[in-house]
mmCIF file of C-alpha atoms in Angstrom:
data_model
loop_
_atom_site.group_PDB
_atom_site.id
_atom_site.type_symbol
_atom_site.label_atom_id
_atom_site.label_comp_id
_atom_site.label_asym_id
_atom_site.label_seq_id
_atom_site.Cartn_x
_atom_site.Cartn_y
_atom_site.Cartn_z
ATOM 1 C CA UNK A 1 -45.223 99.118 -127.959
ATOM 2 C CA UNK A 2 -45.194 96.510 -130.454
ATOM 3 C CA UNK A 3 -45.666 97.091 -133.730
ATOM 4 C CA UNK A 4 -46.797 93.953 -135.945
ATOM 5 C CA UNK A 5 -46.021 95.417 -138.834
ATOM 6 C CA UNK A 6 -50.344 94.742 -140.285
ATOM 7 C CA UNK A 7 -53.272 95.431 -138.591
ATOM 8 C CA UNK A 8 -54.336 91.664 -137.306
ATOM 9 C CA UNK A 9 -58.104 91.456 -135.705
ATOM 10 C CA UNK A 10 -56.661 90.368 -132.042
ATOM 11 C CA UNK A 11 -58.943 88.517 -129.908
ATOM 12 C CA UNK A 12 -56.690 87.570 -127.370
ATOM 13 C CA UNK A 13 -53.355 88.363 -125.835
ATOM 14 C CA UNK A 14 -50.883 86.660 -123.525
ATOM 15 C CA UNK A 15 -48.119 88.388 -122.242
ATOM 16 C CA UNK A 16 -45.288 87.076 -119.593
ATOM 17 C CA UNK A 17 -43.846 89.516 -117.232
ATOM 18 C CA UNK A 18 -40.868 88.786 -115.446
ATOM 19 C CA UNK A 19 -40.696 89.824 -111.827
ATOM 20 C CA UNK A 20 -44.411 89.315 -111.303
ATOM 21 C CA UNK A 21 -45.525 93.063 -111.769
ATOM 22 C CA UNK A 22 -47.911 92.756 -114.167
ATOM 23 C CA UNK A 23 -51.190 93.258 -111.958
ATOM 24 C CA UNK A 24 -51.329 96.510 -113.151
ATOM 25 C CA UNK A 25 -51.128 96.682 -116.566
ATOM 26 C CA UNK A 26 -53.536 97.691 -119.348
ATOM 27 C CA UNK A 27 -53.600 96.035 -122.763
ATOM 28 C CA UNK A 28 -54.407 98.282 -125.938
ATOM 29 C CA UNK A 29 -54.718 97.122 -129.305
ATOM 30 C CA UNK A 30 -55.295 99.772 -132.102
ATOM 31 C CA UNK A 31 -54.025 100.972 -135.516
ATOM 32 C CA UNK A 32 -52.662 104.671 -133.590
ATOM 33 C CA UNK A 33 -49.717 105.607 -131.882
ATOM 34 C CA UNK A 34 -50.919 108.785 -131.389
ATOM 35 C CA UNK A 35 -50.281 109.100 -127.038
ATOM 36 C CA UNK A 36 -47.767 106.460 -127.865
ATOM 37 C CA UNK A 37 -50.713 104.207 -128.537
ATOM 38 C CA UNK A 38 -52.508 104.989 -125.106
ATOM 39 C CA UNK A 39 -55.870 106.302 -127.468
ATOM 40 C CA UNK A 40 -56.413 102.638 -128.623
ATOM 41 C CA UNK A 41 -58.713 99.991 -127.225
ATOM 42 C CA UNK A 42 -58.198 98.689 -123.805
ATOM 43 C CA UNK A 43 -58.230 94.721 -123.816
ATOM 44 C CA UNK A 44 -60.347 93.772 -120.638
ATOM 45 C CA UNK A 45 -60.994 91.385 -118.112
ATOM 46 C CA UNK A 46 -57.293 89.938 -117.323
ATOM 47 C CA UNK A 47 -57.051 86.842 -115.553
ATOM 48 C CA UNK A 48 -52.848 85.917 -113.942
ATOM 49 C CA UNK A 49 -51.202 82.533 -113.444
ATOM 50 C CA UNK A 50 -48.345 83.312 -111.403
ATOM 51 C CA UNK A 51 -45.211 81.204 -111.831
ATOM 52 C CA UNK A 52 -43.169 81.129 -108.720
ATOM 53 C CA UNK A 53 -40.624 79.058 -110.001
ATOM 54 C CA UNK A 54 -39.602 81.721 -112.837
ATOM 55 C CA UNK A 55 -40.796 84.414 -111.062
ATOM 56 C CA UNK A 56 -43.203 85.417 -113.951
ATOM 57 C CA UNK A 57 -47.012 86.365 -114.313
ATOM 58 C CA UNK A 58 -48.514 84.986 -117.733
ATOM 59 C CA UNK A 59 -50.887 87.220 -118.498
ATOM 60 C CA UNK A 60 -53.927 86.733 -120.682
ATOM 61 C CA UNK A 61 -56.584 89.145 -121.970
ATOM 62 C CA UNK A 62 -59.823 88.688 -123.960
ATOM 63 C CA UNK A 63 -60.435 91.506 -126.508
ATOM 64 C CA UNK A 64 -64.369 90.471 -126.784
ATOM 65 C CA UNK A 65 -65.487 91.702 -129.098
ATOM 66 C CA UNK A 66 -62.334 91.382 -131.241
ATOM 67 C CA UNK A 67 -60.185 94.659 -131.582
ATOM 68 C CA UNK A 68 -58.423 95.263 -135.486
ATOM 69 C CA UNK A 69 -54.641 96.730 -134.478
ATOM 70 C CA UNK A 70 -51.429 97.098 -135.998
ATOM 71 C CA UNK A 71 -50.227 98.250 -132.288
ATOM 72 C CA UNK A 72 -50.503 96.435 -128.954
ATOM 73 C CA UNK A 73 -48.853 98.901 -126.170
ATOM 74 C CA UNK A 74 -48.728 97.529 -122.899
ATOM 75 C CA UNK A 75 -49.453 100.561 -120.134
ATOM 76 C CA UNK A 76 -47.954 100.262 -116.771
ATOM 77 C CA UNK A 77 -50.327 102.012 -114.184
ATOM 78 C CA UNK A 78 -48.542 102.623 -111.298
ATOM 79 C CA UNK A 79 -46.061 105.490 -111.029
ATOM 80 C CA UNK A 80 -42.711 105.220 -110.945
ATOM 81 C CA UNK A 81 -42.377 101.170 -111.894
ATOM 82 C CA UNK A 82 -41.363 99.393 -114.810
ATOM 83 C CA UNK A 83 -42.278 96.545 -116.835
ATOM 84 C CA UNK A 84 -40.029 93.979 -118.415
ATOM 85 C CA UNK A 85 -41.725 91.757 -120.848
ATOM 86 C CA UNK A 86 -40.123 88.633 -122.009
ATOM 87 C CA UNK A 87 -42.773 87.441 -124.430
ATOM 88 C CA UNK A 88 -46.055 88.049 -126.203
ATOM 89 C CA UNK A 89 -48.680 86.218 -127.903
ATOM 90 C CA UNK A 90 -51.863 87.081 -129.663
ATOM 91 C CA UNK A 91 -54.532 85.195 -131.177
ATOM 92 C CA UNK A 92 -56.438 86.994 -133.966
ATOM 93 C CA UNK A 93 -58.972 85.574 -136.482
ATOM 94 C CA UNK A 94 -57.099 82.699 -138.485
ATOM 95 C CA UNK A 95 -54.570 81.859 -135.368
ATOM 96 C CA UNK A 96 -51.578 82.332 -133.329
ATOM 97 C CA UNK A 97 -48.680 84.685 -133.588
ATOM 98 C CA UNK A 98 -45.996 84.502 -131.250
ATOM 99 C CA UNK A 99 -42.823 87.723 -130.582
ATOM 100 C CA UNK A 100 -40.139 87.364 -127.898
ATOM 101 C CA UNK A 101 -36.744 89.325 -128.078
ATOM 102 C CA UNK A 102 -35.894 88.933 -131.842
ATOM 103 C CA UNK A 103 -39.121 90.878 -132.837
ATOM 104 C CA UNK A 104 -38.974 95.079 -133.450
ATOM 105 C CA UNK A 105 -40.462 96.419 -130.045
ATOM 106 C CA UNK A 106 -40.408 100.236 -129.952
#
């Protein structure tokens, strides 16, 4: 879960996932973290570019119509896996923001 620290109106998100495991991963964007943020809005309609050289899947997902959130908690929906994410990106209404390691992820 990362928490950017105001609630941003996120239209889009971009995610890279090392290992290429994120096929199966939900996006939600919301203000709760009530379920550990699970309640919020699900981002839809994911499309991948895999990256074979580092191994990675940049992942990007449309929040149409745009979603306000404070939270974006990525949900890994296959038992027993995990997910390491090495960086995240969001577009929201006036432009880019962009977290890797240095930024608070709960």
């Amino acid at each position: 879960r990362i928490d950017l620290k105001a609630a941003y109106l996120v239209s889009r998100v971009r995610v890279i996932i090392y290992g290429g495991f994120g096929q199966n991963v939900n996006v939600h964007v919301g203000n709760s973290v009530t379920n550990n943020g699970l309640n919020n809005h699900i981002c839809g309609s994911p499309s991948y570019d895999y990256n074979t050289e580092y191994h990675a899947i940049w992942k990007d997902v449309s929040c149409s119509p745009p979603v306000w959130g404070k939270y974006i908690v990525f949900q890994r929906i296959v038992n027993n896996s995990f997910l390491e994410v090495c960086q995240v990106a969001f577009n929201y209404e006036l432009g880019i923001v962009i977290f890797d390691g240095s930024t608070d992820v709960e």
